[in-house]
Coordinates of C-alpha atoms and ligand atoms in Angstrom, one line a residue:
X1 CA 42.3 29.4 113.5
X2 CA 44.8 27.2 111.7
X3 CA 43.2 23.9 110.8
X4 CA 40.4 23.7 108.3
X5 CA 38.2 21.8 110.7
X6 CA 38.3 22.8 114.3
X7 CA 36.3 22.7 117.5
X8 CA 36.0 25.8 119.6
X9 CA 37.6 25.6 123.0
X10 CA 36.2 28.9 124.3
X11 CA 32.6 29.2 125.4
X12 CA 31.0 26.0 126.4
X13 CA 27.8 25.1 124.6
X14 CA 24.8 25.1 126.9
X15 CA 22.6 22.8 124.8
X16 CA 20.8 23.6 121.7
X17 CA 17.8 25.4 123.3
X18 CA 19.5 28.8 123.5
X19 CA 19.7 30.6 120.1
X20 CA 21.3 33.9 120.5
X21 CA 24.0 33.1 123.0
X22 CA 25.3 35.8 125.3
X23 CA 29.1 35.4 125.4
X24 CA 31.1 37.0 128.1
X25 CA 34.8 37.3 128.9
X26 CA 36.0 37.2 125.3
X27 CA 38.2 40.2 125.7
X28 CA 41.4 38.2 125.7
X29 CA 40.4 36.2 122.6
X30 CA 41.8 37.2 119.2
X31 CA 39.8 39.0 116.5
X32 CA 40.1 37.3 113.1
X33 CA 38.8 38.4 109.7
X34 CA 37.4 36.7 106.6
X35 CA 35.6 37.7 103.5
X36 CA 32.5 35.5 104.1
X37 CA 31.3 34.2 107.4
X38 CA 28.7 31.5 107.1
X39 CA 26.6 30.6 110.2
X40 CA 25.3 27.0 110.0
X41 CA 27.0 24.0 108.5
X42 CA 23.9 22.4 107.0
X43 CA 23.1 21.8 103.3
X44 CA 22.5 25.5 102.6
X45 CA 25.6 26.8 104.5
X46 CA 28.0 24.2 103.0
X47 CA 26.8 24.8 99.4
X48 CA 27.1 28.5 99.9
X49 CA 30.6 28.2 101.4
X50 CA 31.8 26.0 98.5
X51 CA 30.6 28.5 95.9
X52 CA 32.1 31.5 97.8
X53 CA 35.4 29.6 98.2
X54 CA 35.5 28.7 94.5
X55 CA 35.2 32.4 93.7
X56 CA 38.3 33.1 95.7
X57 CA 36.8 34.4 98.9
X58 CA 38.3 33.5 102.3
X59 CA 35.4 31.6 104.0
X60 CA 34.7 30.5 107.5
X61 CA 31.7 28.2 108.4
X62 CA 30.7 28.1 112.0
X63 CA 28.2 25.7 113.7
X64 CA 27.4 25.1 117.3
X65 CA 26.9 21.4 116.6
X66 CA 29.7 18.9 116.8
X67 CA 29.2 17.6 113.3
X68 CA 28.2 19.2 110.0
X69 CA 25.0 18.3 108.0
X70 CA 23.2 16.5 110.8
X71 CA 19.8 16.8 109.0
X72 CA 21.3 15.5 105.8
X73 CA 22.4 12.4 107.8
X74 CA 18.8 11.5 108.6
X75 CA 17.3 12.6 105.3
X76 CA 15.6 10.2 103.0
X77 CA 15.5 7.5 105.7
X78 CA 19.3 7.6 105.9
X79 CA 19.9 7.5 102.1
X80 CA 19.2 11.2 101.3
X81 CA 16.8 11.9 98.5
X82 CA 19.4 14.3 97.1
X83 CA 17.5 15.7 94.1
X84 CA 14.7 15.1 91.7
X85 CA 15.1 14.6 87.9
X86 CA 11.9 16.7 87.3
X87 CA 12.7 19.6 89.7
X88 CA 11.6 22.9 88.2
X89 CA 10.8 26.4 89.5
X90 CA 7.1 25.4 89.7
X91 CA 7.9 22.9 92.5
X92 CA 9.0 25.7 94.8
X93 CA 6.5 27.6 97.0
X94 CA 7.5 31.2 97.5
X95 CA 6.1 34.7 97.8
X96 CA 8.6 35.5 95.1
X97 CA 8.3 32.7 92.4
X98 CA 10.8 34.5 90.2
X99 CA 13.6 33.7 92.8
X100 CA 13.4 30.0 92.0
X101 CA 13.5 30.7 88.3
X102 CA 16.7 32.7 88.6
X103 CA 18.4 30.3 91.1
X104 CA 17.5 27.2 89.2
X105 CA 18.6 28.6 85.8
X106 CA 22.2 29.0 87.3
X107 CA 22.3 25.7 89.2
X108 CA 20.2 22.7 88.2
X109 CA 19.6 19.2 89.5
X110 CA 22.0 18.0 86.8
X111 CA 24.8 20.2 88.2
X112 CA 24.3 18.5 91.6
X113 CA 24.1 15.0 90.0
X114 CA 27.4 15.8 88.2
X115 CA 29.0 16.5 91.6
X116 CA 27.6 13.3 93.1
X117 CA 29.1 11.4 90.1
X118 CA 32.5 13.1 90.4
X119 CA 32.6 11.7 94.0
X120 CA 31.6 8.2 92.7
X121 CA 28.6 8.0 94.9
X122 CA 26.3 5.3 93.6
X123 CA 22.6 6.3 93.3
X124 CA 19.3 5.1 92.0
X125 CA 15.9 6.6 91.0
X126 CA 13.3 5.3 93.5
X127 CA 10.1 6.7 92.0
X128 CA 8.8 9.8 90.3
X129 CA 12.3 11.1 89.5
X130 CA 13.5 10.9 93.2
X131 CA 17.2 10.1 93.4
X132 CA 18.6 8.4 96.5
X133 CA 22.1 7.2 97.5
X134 CA 22.6 3.4 97.2
X135 CA 24.7 3.5 100.3
X136 CA 24.2 6.3 102.9
X137 CA 23.4 9.9 103.3
X138 CA 26.7 10.3 105.1
X139 CA 28.3 10.1 101.6
X140 CA 26.6 13.4 100.7
X141 CA 27.9 15.0 103.9
X142 CA 31.4 13.7 103.1
X143 CA 31.1 15.1 99.5
X144 CA 30.2 18.5 100.8
X145 CA 32.9 18.7 103.4
X146 CA 35.4 17.5 100.8
X147 CA 34.3 20.2 98.4
X148 CA 34.6 22.8 101.1
X149 CA 38.2 21.6 101.9
X150 CA 39.1 21.8 98.2
X151 CA 37.7 25.3 98.0
X152 CA 39.8 26.4 101.0
X153 CA 36.8 26.8 103.3
X154 CA 37.5 26.6 107.1
X155 CA 35.0 24.9 109.3
X156 CA 34.6 25.6 113.1
X157 CA 32.3 23.2 114.9
X158 CA 31.2 23.3 118.5
X159 CA 31.3 27.1 118.3
X160 CA 28.5 29.2 119.9
X161 CA 27.4 32.3 118.1
X162 CA 26.8 35.5 120.1
X163 CA 26.0 39.1 119.2
X164 CA 26.1 40.4 115.6
X165 CA 26.9 44.0 114.9
X166 CA 27.0 46.0 111.7
X167 CA 30.3 47.6 111.0
X168 CA 31.4 50.0 108.3
X169 CA 32.9 47.3 106.1
X170 CA 30.5 44.5 107.0
X171 CA 29.8 42.7 110.3
X172 CA 31.4 41.8 113.6
X173 CA 30.2 38.5 115.1
X174 CA 31.1 37.3 118.5
X175 CA 31.8 33.6 118.7
X176 CA 32.8 31.5 121.7
X177 CA 36.3 31.4 120.1
X178 CA 36.6 35.1 119.6
X179 CA 35.3 37.9 117.4
X180 CA 35.2 37.5 113.6
X181 CA 34.9 40.4 111.2
X182 CA 33.6 39.8 107.7
X183 CA 32.4 41.7 104.7
X184 CA 29.6 39.2 103.9
X185 CA 27.6 37.4 106.6
X186 CA 25.5 34.4 105.5
X187 CA 22.9 33.1 108.0
X188 CA 22.1 29.5 107.1
X189 CA 21.0 28.2 110.5
X190 CA 18.0 26.5 109.0
X191 CA 14.4 26.2 110.2
X192 CA 13.1 25.2 113.6
X193 CA 12.3 21.5 113.0
X194 CA 14.1 18.8 115.1
X195 CA 15.7 21.0 117.8
X196 CA 17.5 18.0 119.3
X197 CA 19.6 18.0 116.1
X198 CA 20.7 21.6 116.6
X199 CA 17.8 23.5 115.0
X200 CA 17.0 26.9 116.5
X201 CA 15.1 30.0 115.6
X202 CA 18.3 32.0 115.4
X203 CA 17.8 33.3 111.8
X204 CA 14.4 34.7 112.7
X205 CA 15.8 36.5 115.7
X206 CA 18.6 38.0 113.7
X207 CA 16.2 39.1 110.9
X208 CA 13.9 40.7 113.5
X209 CA 16.8 42.5 115.1
X210 CA 17.9 43.9 111.8
X211 CA 14.3 45.0 110.9
X212 CA 13.8 42.4 108.0
X213 CA 10.3 41.3 107.2
X214 CA 9.6 37.7 108.1
X215 CA 7.0 35.4 106.4
X216 CA 5.5 33.7 109.4
X217 CA 7.0 30.2 109.6
X218 CA 4.6 27.2 109.6
X219 CA 5.2 23.5 109.4
X220 CA 5.6 22.0 105.9
X221 CA 5.9 18.5 104.6
X222 CA 4.2 17.1 107.7
X223 CA 1.6 14.5 108.5
X224 CA -2.0 15.8 109.1
X225 CA -4.2 15.0 112.1
X226 CA -8.0 14.2 112.0
X227 CA -10.5 16.4 113.9
X228 CA -11.9 14.4 117.0
X229 CA -15.1 13.2 115.3
X230 CA -13.3 11.9 112.2
X231 CA -10.5 10.4 114.3
X232 CA -13.1 8.2 116.1
X233 CA -14.3 6.8 112.7
X234 CA -10.9 6.4 111.2
X235 CA -8.9 4.9 114.2
X236 CA -9.6 1.3 113.1
X237 CA -7.7 2.0 109.9
X238 CA -4.4 2.9 111.5
X239 CA -1.6 1.1 109.8
X240 CA -3.3 0.8 106.4
X241 CA -1.4 2.1 103.4
X242 CA -2.9 2.9 100.0
X243 CA -0.1 2.9 97.4
X244 CA -1.6 5.1 94.7
X245 CA -4.0 7.6 96.2
X246 CA -4.8 11.1 94.9
X247 CA -4.8 13.9 97.3
X248 CA -6.1 17.3 96.3
X249 CA -6.3 20.8 97.6
X250 CA -7.9 23.3 95.2
X251 CA -6.3 22.7 91.9
X252 CA -3.2 21.0 93.3
X253 CA -3.0 17.2 93.1
X254 CA -0.5 14.6 94.3
X255 CA -0.7 11.0 93.2
X256 CA 1.3 9.0 95.7
X257 CA 1.0 6.7 98.8
X258 CA -1.3 7.6 101.8
X259 CA -0.9 6.0 105.2
X260 CA -3.6 5.9 107.9
X261 CA -1.9 6.6 111.3
X262 CA -3.2 6.6 114.9
X263 CA -3.7 10.4 114.7
X264 CA -4.5 11.1 111.1
X265 CA -2.9 10.7 107.6
X266 CA 0.7 10.5 106.5
X267 CA 2.6 9.2 103.5
X268 CA 4.2 11.1 100.6
X269 CA 1.0 12.5 99.1
X270 CA -0.1 13.9 102.5
X271 CA 3.3 15.4 103.3
X272 CA 3.2 17.2 99.9
X273 CA -0.3 18.6 100.3
X274 CA 0.4 19.7 103.9
X275 CA 2.5 22.6 102.4
X276 CA -0.6 23.9 100.7
X277 CA -3.2 23.3 103.4
X278 CA -4.3 26.1 105.8
X279 CA -6.5 25.8 108.9
X280 CA -10.2 25.3 107.8
X281 CA -9.3 24.3 104.2
X282 CA -10.8 21.1 102.7
X283 CA -8.5 18.4 101.4
X284 CA -10.0 15.7 99.1
X285 CA -8.5 12.2 99.3
X286 CA -9.4 9.7 96.7
X287 CA -8.3 6.2 97.5
X288 CA -9.5 4.9 94.0
X289 CA -7.0 4.7 91.2
X290 CA -9.0 7.3 89.2
X291 CA -9.5 10.6 91.0
X292 CA -13.1 11.5 91.6
X293 CA -13.0 15.3 92.0
X294 CA -16.5 15.6 93.5
X295 CA -15.7 14.0 96.8
X296 CA -14.5 10.8 98.3
X297 CA -15.6 8.3 95.6
X298 CA -18.5 7.3 93.5
X299 CA -21.0 4.9 95.1
X300 CA -20.2 1.4 94.3
X301 CA -22.6 -1.3 93.1
X302 CA -20.4 -4.0 94.5
X303 CA -21.7 -6.0 97.6
X304 CA -20.7 -4.4 101.0
X305 CA -18.3 -7.3 101.6
X306 CA -16.0 -6.5 98.7
X307 CA -13.7 -3.5 98.3
X308 CA -16.1 -0.6 97.6
X309 CA -13.6 1.9 96.3
X310 CA -11.2 -0.2 94.2
X311 CA -9.7 -3.6 94.3
X312 CA -6.5 -1.9 95.6
X313 CA -8.2 -0.5 98.7
X314 CA -8.8 -2.7 101.7
X315 CA -12.5 -3.3 102.6
X316 CA -12.0 -1.8 106.1
X317 CA -10.8 1.3 104.5
X318 CA -13.7 1.7 102.0
X319 CA -16.3 1.2 104.8
X320 CA -14.8 3.7 107.2
X321 CA -14.2 6.3 104.5
X322 CA -17.7 6.3 103.3
X323 CA -19.4 9.4 104.7
X324 CA -22.4 8.5 107.0
Ligands
FAD401 C1 13.4 13.5 108.8 C2 13.8 14.4 107.6 C3 14.0 13.8 106.4 C4 14.4 14.6 105.3 N1 14.6 14.1 104.1 C5 15.0 14.8 103.0 C6 15.4 14.3 101.8 O1 15.4 13.0 101.6 N2 15.7 15.1 100.8 C7 15.7 16.5 100.9 O2 16.0 17.2 100.0 N3 15.4 17.1 102.1 C8 15.0 16.3 103.2 N4 14.7 16.8 104.4 C9 14.8 18.3 104.5 C10 16.3 18.7 104.6 O3 16.9 17.9 105.5 C11 16.4 20.2 105.0 O4 15.6 20.9 104.1 C12 17.8 20.7 104.9 O5 18.7 19.8 105.6 C13 17.8 22.1 105.4 O6 19.2 22.5 105.3 P1 19.6 23.9 105.9 O7 21.1 24.0 105.7 O8 18.7 25.0 105.5 O9 19.3 23.8 107.5 P2 19.9 22.7 108.6 O10 20.2 21.4 108.0 O11 18.9 22.7 109.7 O12 21.3 23.4 109.0 C14 21.3 24.4 109.9 C15 22.6 24.3 110.7 O13 22.7 25.5 111.5 C16 23.1 25.1 112.8 N5 22.6 26.1 113.8 C17 21.3 26.3 114.1 N6 21.2 27.3 115.0 C18 22.5 27.7 115.3 C19 23.0 28.7 116.2 N7 22.3 29.5 116.9 N8 24.4 28.8 116.2 C20 25.2 28.0 115.4 N9 24.7 27.1 114.6 C21 23.4 27.0 114.5 C22 22.6 23.7 113.0 O14 23.3 23.0 114.0 C23 22.7 23.1 111.6 O15 23.9 22.4 111.4 C24 14.4 16.0 105.5 C25 14.2 16.6 106.7 C26 13.9 15.8 107.8 C27 13.7 16.4 109.1

């Protein structure tokens, strides 16, 4: 493999549905070696490759997609919400909270902002410390591929990944372009969301094969749907947005926008709380400016024709959201 960015010519891709690809007839293909082989050219794989390359390792990044960072491209509505000024370990949900403490003490949002500034990417704070590109999320992808190139990282796109075997000095991985032997193997093939963009359950299959414990994956940062009886009552509200709602689950609260959809609730506050919710749990949604922890909202003495929850909440909304 000579060029830094290349497309595999061996082993055609058979669509993104297959995860662990069975490659055959690779006997005539060359075996190459590198210190670090990274599977997956998403945000995680590229950041890892940059760091390994800067530390002097020979690094190869492989992806079955034809372009790197496809999920970055659609992130933040195409402008990539690339970090948050207030990010801290307590924002990370994990069975091992200490991991975020150690990772974020070595690399903070300010380190990432410094890299964005070095690449002269203009950005702005939208709300609540969220930083977005003024232009396009593609600038973040270009920044990462540029940093990989500077760090001497090679990138092989359109390359299917086959079997992985443990060797004495590391791993042997069969690719559609031949076998690669490496001392460190990084699996950064992401989660399962949006398969049409290349997402697969590859990492889970590999973890299972190597006997690693897996925390059962579940959707996070997603809209919520109403149960059928509630859906019937709420359907007329579809399309209404309440800019400053408070959504609570246990002691966790988010004060952001809520949107009524044809199936349930969406908007930033709902996406956030969805990561905490489990089947059967109660979520409290307050559409009033001041959160009312006891339930939906305090009874209003205003006439039925005026907004019963707050002047910021449409009348339709306050009527439908009042429990019968
Ligand atoms: C609509 C949307 C908007 C978002 N907006 C934001 C935002 O504004 N800010 C933010 O921080 N986050 C945002 N996110 C989340 C963010 O995009 C992801 O958390 C992040 O991109 C995940 O990066 P990753 O490297 O872990 O995985 P991925 O980006 O999924 O990368 C995995 C890579 O591995 C490759 N791959 C998978 N399986 C195989 C295989 N078998 N063989 C070879 N290659 C394989 C894939 O092609 C892909 O390139 C958004 C997500 C979505 C869906």
